[in-house]
mmCIF file of C-alpha atoms in Angstrom:
data_model
loop_
_atom_site.group_PDB
_atom_site.id
_atom_site.type_symbol
_atom_site.label_atom_id
_atom_site.label_comp_id
_atom_site.label_asym_id
_atom_site.label_seq_id
_atom_site.Cartn_x
_atom_site.Cartn_y
_atom_site.Cartn_z
ATOM 1 C CA MET A 659 0.000 0.000 0.000
ATOM 2 C CA THR A 660 1.364 3.399 -0.986
ATOM 3 C CA GLU A 661 0.934 6.263 1.377
ATOM 4 C CA ASN A 662 0.294 9.712 -0.081
ATOM 5 C CA ARG A 663 2.499 11.973 1.969
ATOM 6 C CA ASP A 664 3.385 15.566 1.454
ATOM 7 C CA PRO A 665 7.187 15.526 1.007
ATOM 8 C CA GLY A 666 7.382 19.044 2.435
ATOM 9 C CA GLY A 667 5.314 18.049 5.461
ATOM 10 C CA PRO A 668 8.150 17.814 8.008
ATOM 11 C CA VAL A 669 9.630 21.121 6.819
ATOM 12 C CA ARG A 670 6.225 22.805 6.922
ATOM 13 C CA GLN A 671 5.646 21.457 10.437
ATOM 14 C CA PHE A 672 9.110 22.620 11.552
ATOM 15 C CA THR A 673 8.392 26.066 10.084
ATOM 16 C CA ALA A 674 4.945 26.203 11.687
ATOM 17 C CA ASP A 675 6.450 25.272 15.067
ATOM 18 C CA LEU A 676 9.196 27.873 14.603
ATOM 19 C CA VAL A 677 6.653 30.582 13.723
ATOM 20 C CA GLY A 678 4.413 29.562 16.633
ATOM 21 C CA ALA A 679 7.319 29.830 19.063
ATOM 22 C CA ALA A 680 8.348 33.232 17.671
ATOM 23 C CA MET A 681 4.791 34.574 17.868
ATOM 24 C CA ALA A 682 4.437 33.306 21.432
ATOM 25 C CA GLY A 683 7.745 34.858 22.480
ATOM 26 C CA ALA A 684 9.207 31.437 23.281
ATOM 27 C CA TYR A 685 12.716 32.505 22.348
ATOM 28 C CA ASP A 686 14.444 29.494 23.920
ATOM 29 C CA GLN A 687 12.411 27.250 21.602
ATOM 30 C CA VAL A 688 13.247 29.510 18.654
ATOM 31 C CA ALA A 689 16.950 29.338 19.540
ATOM 32 C CA ASP A 690 16.804 25.546 19.831
ATOM 33 C CA ALA A 691 15.080 25.254 16.456
ATOM 34 C CA LEU A 692 17.608 27.586 14.834
ATOM 35 C CA GLY A 693 20.375 25.405 16.248
ATOM 36 C CA VAL A 694 18.767 22.373 14.605
ATOM 37 C CA LEU A 695 18.536 24.312 11.345
ATOM 38 C CA ALA A 696 22.203 25.342 11.536
ATOM 39 C CA ARG A 697 23.190 21.684 11.901
ATOM 40 C CA ALA A 698 20.844 20.419 9.173
ATOM 41 C CA ASP A 699 22.725 18.335 6.659
ATOM 42 C CA ALA A 700 20.133 18.563 3.877
ATOM 43 C CA PRO A 701 20.896 21.532 1.604
ATOM 44 C CA HIS A 702 17.278 21.923 0.417
ATOM 45 C CA VAL A 703 15.818 22.304 3.922
ATOM 46 C CA PRO A 704 16.904 25.938 4.528
ATOM 47 C CA ALA A 705 15.491 27.010 1.144
ATOM 48 C CA GLU A 706 12.178 25.317 1.920
ATOM 49 C CA ILE A 707 11.980 27.015 5.319
ATOM 50 C CA VAL A 708 12.890 30.426 3.883
ATOM 51 C CA GLY A 709 10.366 29.905 1.072
ATOM 52 C CA GLU A 710 7.639 29.084 3.609
ATOM 53 C CA LEU A 711 8.498 32.151 5.690
ATOM 54 C CA VAL A 712 8.552 34.416 2.622
ATOM 55 C CA GLY A 713 5.090 33.105 1.723
ATOM 56 C CA ARG A 714 3.789 33.781 5.231
ATOM 57 C CA CYS A 715 5.198 37.328 5.182
ATOM 58 C CA ALA A 716 3.650 37.961 1.759
ATOM 59 C CA SER A 717 0.296 36.714 3.027
ATOM 60 C CA ALA A 718 0.527 39.049 6.009
ATOM 61 C CA VAL A 719 1.244 42.019 3.732
ATOM 62 C CA ARG A 720 -1.566 41.084 1.341
ATOM 63 C CA ALA A 721 -4.010 40.777 4.243
ATOM 64 C CA ARG A 722 -3.436 44.400 5.168
ATOM 65 C CA ARG A 723 -2.741 45.812 1.708
ATOM 66 C CA PRO A 724 -4.767 43.879 -0.867
ATOM 67 C CA ALA A 725 -3.560 44.582 -4.373
ATOM 68 C CA ASP A 726 -4.604 43.749 -7.887
ATOM 69 C CA PRO A 727 -2.474 41.320 -9.863
ATOM 70 C CA GLY A 728 0.382 43.186 -11.459
ATOM 71 C CA SER A 729 0.592 45.751 -8.661
ATOM 72 C CA ILE A 730 4.055 47.027 -7.937
ATOM 73 C CA PHE A 731 5.360 46.973 -4.397
ATOM 74 C CA THR A 732 8.225 49.203 -3.346
ATOM 75 C CA ILE A 733 10.241 49.414 -0.181
ATOM 76 C CA VAL A 734 11.975 52.115 1.776
ATOM 77 C CA VAL A 735 14.862 51.115 4.014
ATOM 78 C CA ALA A 736 15.572 53.221 7.076
ATOM 79 C CA ASP A 737 17.911 52.775 10.010
ATOM 80 C CA ASP A 738 16.904 52.763 13.675
ATOM 81 C CA GLN A 739 17.009 56.576 13.607
ATOM 82 C CA SER A 740 14.520 56.627 10.675
ATOM 83 C CA ARG A 741 17.203 57.832 8.266
ATOM 84 C CA LEU A 742 16.971 56.444 4.738
ATOM 85 C CA VAL A 743 19.490 53.739 3.871
ATOM 86 C CA GLU A 744 20.333 52.327 0.451
ATOM 87 C CA VAL A 745 18.750 48.904 0.159
ATOM 88 C CA ASP A 746 21.992 47.477 -1.222
ATOM 89 C CA ARG A 747 23.652 48.129 2.134
ATOM 90 C CA LEU A 748 21.733 45.222 3.638
ATOM 91 C CA PRO A 749 23.645 41.966 4.099
ATOM 92 C CA PRO A 750 23.305 39.638 1.065
ATOM 93 C CA GLY A 751 21.042 37.055 2.717
ATOM 94 C CA PRO A 752 18.423 39.442 4.145
ATOM 95 C CA LEU A 753 18.581 41.495 0.932
ATOM 96 C CA ALA A 754 17.780 38.378 -1.103
ATOM 97 C CA ALA A 755 14.972 37.504 1.350
ATOM 98 C CA LEU A 756 13.532 41.010 0.959
ATOM 99 C CA ARG A 757 13.718 40.673 -2.820
ATOM 100 C CA ALA A 758 12.027 37.261 -2.558
ATOM 101 C CA LEU A 759 9.230 38.869 -0.552
ATOM 102 C CA LEU A 760 8.776 41.594 -3.171
ATOM 103 C CA ALA A 761 8.792 39.012 -5.971
ATOM 104 C CA SER A 762 6.194 36.971 -4.107
ATOM 105 C CA LEU A 763 4.019 40.047 -3.625
ATOM 106 C CA GLY A 764 4.359 40.793 -7.333
ATOM 107 C CA GLY A 765 3.381 37.247 -8.294
ATOM 108 C CA ASP A 766 6.780 36.503 -9.847
ATOM 109 C CA ASP A 767 7.358 32.954 -8.600
ATOM 110 C CA ALA A 768 10.482 32.383 -10.704
ATOM 111 C CA SER A 769 12.222 35.448 -9.264
ATOM 112 C CA ARG A 770 11.017 34.529 -5.801
ATOM 113 C CA ASP A 771 12.577 31.083 -6.088
ATOM 114 C CA ILE A 772 15.875 32.530 -7.352
ATOM 115 C CA GLN A 773 16.022 35.006 -4.466
ATOM 116 C CA VAL A 774 15.168 32.290 -1.909
ATOM 117 C CA GLU A 775 18.046 30.243 -3.304
ATOM 118 C CA LEU A 776 20.383 33.240 -3.040
ATOM 119 C CA ALA A 777 19.207 33.946 0.514
ATOM 120 C CA THR A 778 20.209 30.446 1.622
ATOM 121 C CA ARG A 779 23.602 30.156 -0.068
ATOM 122 C CA GLY A 780 25.690 31.349 2.851
ATOM 123 C CA ARG A 781 27.213 29.631 5.812
ATOM 124 C CA PRO A 782 24.811 28.090 8.340
ATOM 125 C CA GLU A 783 25.011 31.191 10.537
ATOM 126 C CA ASP A 784 24.145 33.377 7.520
ATOM 127 C CA VAL A 785 21.082 31.245 6.800
ATOM 128 C CA VAL A 786 20.045 31.459 10.454
ATOM 129 C CA GLY A 787 20.341 35.249 10.130
ATOM 130 C CA VAL A 788 17.977 35.187 7.146
ATOM 131 C CA VAL A 789 15.469 33.052 9.052
ATOM 132 C CA ILE A 790 15.686 35.412 12.034
ATOM 133 C CA HIS A 791 14.949 38.383 9.770
ATOM 134 C CA LEU A 792 11.930 36.637 8.279
ATOM 135 C CA LEU A 793 10.617 35.669 11.719
ATOM 136 C CA VAL A 794 11.019 39.237 12.967
ATOM 137 C CA TRP A 795 9.252 40.538 9.851
ATOM 138 C CA LEU A 796 6.387 38.120 10.374
ATOM 139 C CA VAL A 797 6.010 39.138 14.019
ATOM 140 C CA GLU A 798 6.192 42.835 13.080
ATOM 141 C CA LEU A 799 3.582 42.395 10.372
ATOM 142 C CA SER A 800 1.317 40.414 12.668
ATOM 143 C CA TYR A 801 1.403 42.843 15.568
ATOM 144 C CA SER A 802 1.615 46.242 13.885
ATOM 145 C CA SER A 803 -1.312 48.508 13.159
ATOM 146 C CA GLU A 804 -3.234 47.479 10.065
ATOM 147 C CA THR A 805 -3.570 51.100 9.012
ATOM 148 C CA ALA A 806 0.176 51.739 9.030
ATOM 149 C CA LEU A 807 2.409 50.844 6.127
ATOM 150 C CA PRO A 808 4.300 47.631 6.869
ATOM 151 C CA SER A 809 7.646 48.226 8.506
ATOM 152 C CA LEU A 810 10.305 45.528 8.524
ATOM 153 C CA SER A 811 13.448 45.619 10.679
ATOM 154 C CA CYS A 812 16.797 44.714 9.183
ATOM 155 C CA PHE A 813 19.934 44.124 11.159
ATOM 156 C CA THR A 814 23.315 44.888 9.627
ATOM 157 C CA PRO A 815 26.695 43.771 10.906
#
């Protein structure tokens, strides 16, 4: 008998648990999960997790800012003092994750997939940094005012 299983099921469950812990403020659980991710030996797993998180962030943006297909989304990057910063000053991983989010919002799945791949090409600690950014973005989007434009924090070295 053949079982019909979703091959992404374990990754989706891991991501759901990671998001649940982040939303609940269970930072020890988040840290433990990120440690597991950093030690993961399967190269496709980080890309699947980042892809899931990008999709969740895009859904959160769409929920507050519905747009017609073909709408163009833009971003403004500011530092913690609200001064404008060039987007290219972001670290490569979070920059690629931000571009993946914009591609997802624009319905460009091919570009989204390319940017997710680029976001997960670094060392394990770089990939963990990307996942942390996406988790922070998801929390920020979930708990910020629905009338305000989405604001996403980025952390630079």
